[in-house]
Amino acid sequence: MVETVPAETPTVLAPDSPNAIGRMLGLLGDEWNLLIVQQALLGASRYSQFMARLPISNSVLTNRLRTLVSDGLLTRRVHASTRARTEYLITGRGRSLWPALLSIWQWERNWVTGHRETLPAMRHAACGSHFTPLLRCNTCQGVVTGAEVALSLGPSGTWARSAPAATTRRRSESDTTERHAGLFPETMSILGNRWAAALLVAAFLGTTRFTDFQNQLGAPPSLLAERLQTFCHIGVFTTSPTERSGPERAAYLLTEKGLAFFPVLAAALQWAQWWFQAPEGPAVVMTHHDCGAGFTGELACDRCAERLSGGQVSTAAI
Ligand SMILES: [Zn+2]
Ligand SMILES: [Zn+2]
């Protein structure tokens, strides 16, 4: 299947190819892709600038730039001047990732304690304050957390289609040492792993039991047990044992930290479902309980209540 990607037009997905979740995980489940897009949003455009700003090797940078260009997040421009110069410019598709990046930043800053010193606060240029982004419902303007939005699977939302393409999986599995810059470690333990990401989506869909996770996702039990353990270890899930206890009987529930990941998931899904459209319908349908409308999120400043735009968020934090 050949796919052409005009940078500013949504990609129409072929039947049975990875859906929006799969495309999202293929791109955002790689920390280098996130960091390169972040630097492009901050103004980097030349190979040497990315090299100078990121602790990245030549081969990884070359590989990721190629991926980001072919998926339409960056566009490559060659200047035929005296000395040929190549620039990688952010496209609308790449630029519109800022709410997901901002939400990742916020979640890591708030919930991953090892970071507090290294991830600076964000400043809202419009009001001049250090702020926390709030996720609001676009329809009713109500502030939402993970518990107030219902998720269900849409027409293209089969688990088989929700995995990244095989080439992406091979790449991420073969270069695990290269793929972690360590800036967003816990985000990567969720988004950077196929089963982990699927588990989290399933948890937001309301799944709690080992056997239900297993039946829905078709995950190998040993891998599933390992991911559940990781999620409990980093505090995204907690277990609630029943009387006839055992790992299969325990309920795995999202913790406050797990629920707080919702803005990342919502922003990433919203981005992916806009830019990678399945003709038969979305992979995930989100509904806001309070107003009953289909949920689309927007980010607002907690200080001045203004809706945020990418260009107004300053300092090193995008
Ligand atoms: Zn609403
Ligand atoms: Zn503000």
XYZ file of C-alpha atoms and ligand atoms in Angstrom:
320
model
C 0.000 0.000 0.000
C 1.449 3.326 -1.051
C 0.430 6.359 0.920
C 1.123 9.917 -0.098
C 1.208 12.507 2.627
C 0.485 16.088 1.704
C 1.593 17.865 4.845
C -1.543 19.885 5.573
C -4.206 17.355 4.608
C -5.395 14.511 6.832
C -4.165 11.103 5.734
C -6.932 8.703 4.745
C -6.195 5.306 6.245
C -6.493 2.153 4.182
C -8.817 -0.588 5.492
C -7.066 -2.979 7.864
C -4.013 -0.723 8.185
C -3.057 0.648 11.622
C -5.795 2.988 12.853
C -5.337 6.383 14.520
C -4.239 4.701 17.767
C -1.654 2.643 15.902
C -0.352 5.682 14.023
C -0.259 7.706 17.228
C 1.744 5.035 19.054
C 4.096 4.588 16.109
C 4.949 8.297 16.177
C 4.468 9.439 19.772
C 5.627 6.199 21.369
C 9.139 7.201 20.381
C 10.736 9.741 22.674
C 13.135 11.003 19.998
C 10.226 11.884 17.732
C 8.664 13.899 20.568
C 11.911 15.685 21.354
C 12.646 16.513 17.701
C 9.137 17.925 17.222
C 9.539 19.885 20.464
C 12.817 21.391 19.241
C 11.268 22.183 15.851
C 8.470 24.028 17.686
C 11.164 25.952 19.546
C 12.780 27.010 16.281
C 15.326 24.353 15.324
C 15.265 23.568 11.613
C 18.756 22.416 10.629
C 20.371 19.066 11.220
C 23.203 20.690 13.164
C 20.714 22.516 15.419
C 18.943 19.269 16.356
C 22.335 17.664 16.996
C 23.386 20.555 19.223
C 20.156 20.619 21.251
C 19.572 16.899 21.791
C 21.763 14.109 23.168
C 21.143 12.137 19.976
C 23.368 10.129 17.638
C 23.689 10.831 13.903
C 22.055 7.573 12.888
C 19.043 8.041 15.191
C 18.550 11.662 14.132
C 18.757 10.740 10.442
C 16.310 7.895 10.953
C 13.769 9.960 12.923
C 13.941 12.957 10.559
C 13.138 10.596 7.708
C 10.146 9.169 9.625
C 8.841 12.595 10.614
C 9.091 13.843 7.021
C 7.406 10.753 5.573
C 4.572 11.018 8.116
C 4.146 14.718 7.381
C 5.178 16.242 10.749
C 8.181 17.950 9.196
C 8.834 19.034 5.646
C 12.272 18.967 4.057
C 13.423 22.003 2.124
C 16.702 22.092 0.239
C 18.118 25.520 -0.572
C 20.016 25.457 -3.829
C 22.329 28.313 -2.922
C 26.116 28.440 -3.127
C 26.292 25.724 -0.541
C 23.296 23.426 -0.436
C 21.505 23.658 2.883
C 18.662 21.494 4.095
C 15.998 22.606 6.522
C 13.393 20.579 8.355
C 10.392 22.790 8.909
C 7.469 22.012 11.142
C 4.176 21.438 9.307
C 0.662 22.119 10.578
C 0.455 18.437 11.463
C 3.639 18.679 13.529
C 2.727 22.037 15.052
C -0.661 20.788 16.214
C 1.096 18.293 18.495
C 1.792 21.048 21.017
C -1.205 20.243 23.291
C 0.000 16.631 23.566
C 3.578 17.743 24.296
C 2.400 20.307 26.814
C 0.239 17.691 28.550
C 3.138 15.221 28.673
C 5.342 17.948 30.140
C 2.755 18.785 32.756
C 2.124 15.181 33.741
C 5.829 14.346 34.070
C 6.428 17.547 35.988
C 3.601 16.863 38.404
C 3.736 13.132 38.892
C 7.253 11.949 38.195
C 9.171 13.136 41.207
C 12.693 12.727 39.858
C 12.001 15.584 37.443
C 11.023 18.520 39.492
C 14.414 20.152 39.139
C 14.965 19.564 35.475
C 11.579 20.352 33.953
C 11.018 24.089 34.276
C 7.645 25.677 34.838
C 5.674 26.988 31.895
C 4.818 30.623 31.425
C 1.730 31.950 29.680
C 2.740 34.970 27.593
C -0.789 36.445 27.537
C -1.036 36.862 31.331
C 2.632 36.594 32.284
C 2.001 33.888 34.902
C 3.519 30.512 35.527
C 0.588 28.279 34.921
C -0.840 24.787 34.878
C -2.738 23.790 31.750
C -6.342 22.769 32.350
C -8.183 20.454 29.998
C -11.609 21.811 29.076
C -14.506 20.513 27.033
C -14.664 22.475 23.811
C -18.464 22.407 23.837
C -19.394 23.398 27.409
C -16.026 24.823 28.565
C -16.167 22.644 31.682
C -12.815 21.539 33.124
C -12.512 17.769 32.839
C -10.430 15.009 34.333
C -10.211 11.433 33.154
C -13.229 10.384 35.163
C -15.672 12.714 33.387
C -15.184 11.572 29.837
C -16.520 8.223 28.646
C -14.469 6.369 26.060
C -15.790 3.730 23.717
C -14.343 2.040 20.663
C -15.471 3.361 17.286
C -15.773 1.586 13.908
C -12.004 1.523 13.244
C -11.161 0.770 16.867
C -10.202 -2.884 16.787
C -7.208 -3.857 18.900
C -5.630 -5.592 15.916
C -5.472 -2.244 14.097
C -4.368 -0.305 17.183
C -0.776 -1.510 17.080
C 1.921 0.436 15.242
C 3.055 -0.921 11.861
C 5.512 -3.808 12.024
C 8.427 -1.666 10.828
C 7.929 0.776 13.693
C 7.760 -2.061 16.198
C 10.937 -3.629 14.877
C 12.723 -0.323 15.031
C 11.706 0.419 18.605
C 12.503 -3.064 19.796
C 15.907 -3.183 18.155
C 17.265 0.075 19.477
C 15.962 0.309 23.005
C 19.259 1.744 24.206
C 18.980 4.637 21.779
C 15.374 5.406 22.122
C 15.307 6.773 25.646
C 16.639 10.239 26.208
C 15.164 9.986 29.691
C 13.234 13.246 29.684
C 9.794 11.657 29.693
C 10.569 8.249 31.213
C 7.161 7.284 32.553
C 5.304 8.640 29.546
C 7.527 6.349 27.502
C 6.731 3.368 29.705
C 3.090 3.983 28.750
C 3.185 5.232 25.153
C 6.433 3.572 24.135
C 5.142 0.051 24.492
C 2.360 -1.446 22.433
C 0.734 -3.487 25.184
C 1.184 -0.837 27.839
C -0.562 1.784 25.725
C -3.360 -0.621 24.833
C -3.750 -1.477 28.530
C -4.149 2.154 29.459
C -6.733 2.775 26.743
C -8.594 -0.357 27.891
C -8.523 0.916 31.493
C -10.084 4.203 30.370
C -12.688 2.134 28.505
C -13.595 0.624 31.896
C -11.747 -2.695 31.875
C -10.438 -3.789 35.280
C -9.913 -7.587 35.318
C -6.901 -9.522 34.093
C -9.020 -11.912 32.036
C -10.983 -9.041 30.491
C -7.782 -7.238 29.510
C -6.509 -10.498 28.076
C -9.670 -11.274 26.118
C -10.011 -7.772 24.739
C -6.422 -7.149 23.777
C -5.380 -10.678 22.879
C -2.167 -10.019 24.775
C 0.108 -12.888 25.844
C -0.633 -13.443 29.576
C 3.016 -13.183 30.631
C 3.452 -9.813 28.891
C 0.162 -8.588 30.259
C 1.156 -9.543 33.808
C 4.474 -7.753 33.362
C 2.853 -4.532 32.110
C 0.247 -4.583 34.874
C 3.059 -4.926 37.369
C 4.923 -1.983 35.816
C 1.785 0.151 35.961
C 1.275 -0.713 39.628
C 4.953 -0.035 40.277
C 4.901 3.466 38.752
C 1.575 4.119 40.452
C -0.705 4.393 37.438
C -2.798 1.394 38.523
C -3.634 0.072 41.944
C -5.029 -3.358 42.725
C -8.159 -4.069 44.639
C -8.047 -7.741 45.649
C -11.273 -9.658 45.990
C -12.022 -12.343 48.568
C -10.846 -15.196 46.374
C -7.692 -13.342 45.659
C -5.077 -14.057 43.015
C -3.677 -12.015 40.161
C -6.513 -13.064 37.815
C -9.183 -12.010 40.281
C -7.757 -8.688 41.327
C -9.240 -5.524 39.895
C -6.768 -3.097 38.370
C -7.978 0.439 38.862
C -6.618 3.722 37.585
C -5.097 5.783 40.382
C -5.208 9.567 40.588
C -1.884 9.573 38.730
C -3.324 7.263 36.077
C -6.414 9.427 35.667
C -4.163 12.484 35.430
C -2.667 10.982 32.266
C -6.013 11.526 30.549
C -5.106 14.942 29.062
C -2.116 13.309 27.327
C -4.266 10.499 25.987
C -7.061 12.858 24.922
C -4.691 15.294 23.187
C -2.794 12.501 21.458
C -5.991 10.758 20.312
C -7.559 13.993 19.158
C -4.439 14.806 17.163
C -4.180 11.315 15.668
C -7.876 11.048 14.807
C -7.793 14.361 12.987
C -4.639 13.680 10.962
C -5.172 9.946 10.358
C -8.787 9.430 9.393
C -10.425 6.073 8.815
C -13.334 6.392 6.321
C -15.445 3.971 8.399
C -15.201 6.149 11.516
C -12.956 6.924 14.483
C -11.034 4.400 16.591
C -12.157 5.922 19.881
C -15.313 7.899 20.612
C -15.178 10.275 23.591
C -18.255 11.684 25.317
C -18.342 14.323 28.043
C -20.702 13.157 30.841
C -21.727 16.632 31.986
C -22.929 18.048 28.683
C -23.462 14.841 26.727
C -21.542 16.154 23.728
C -18.843 14.347 21.803
C -15.690 15.379 23.623
C -13.003 17.491 22.031
C -10.566 19.072 24.415
C -8.907 22.442 24.587
C -6.201 23.604 26.982
C -6.681 26.684 29.136
C -4.469 28.656 31.532
C -5.434 28.054 35.189
C -4.484 31.656 36.058
C -6.338 33.740 33.495
C -8.733 31.063 32.151
C -7.836 31.991 28.561
C -7.658 29.256 25.993
C -3.988 28.497 25.266
C -2.367 28.613 21.885
C 0.992 27.019 21.088
C 2.809 30.294 20.489
C 1.895 31.756 23.883
C 3.578 29.146 26.007
C 7.146 30.160 26.622
C 10.519 29.100 28.030
C 12.024 25.712 27.510
C 8.617 24.131 27.900
C 7.470 24.395 24.291
Zn -18.883 19.330 27.822
Zn -2.782 32.907 31.521
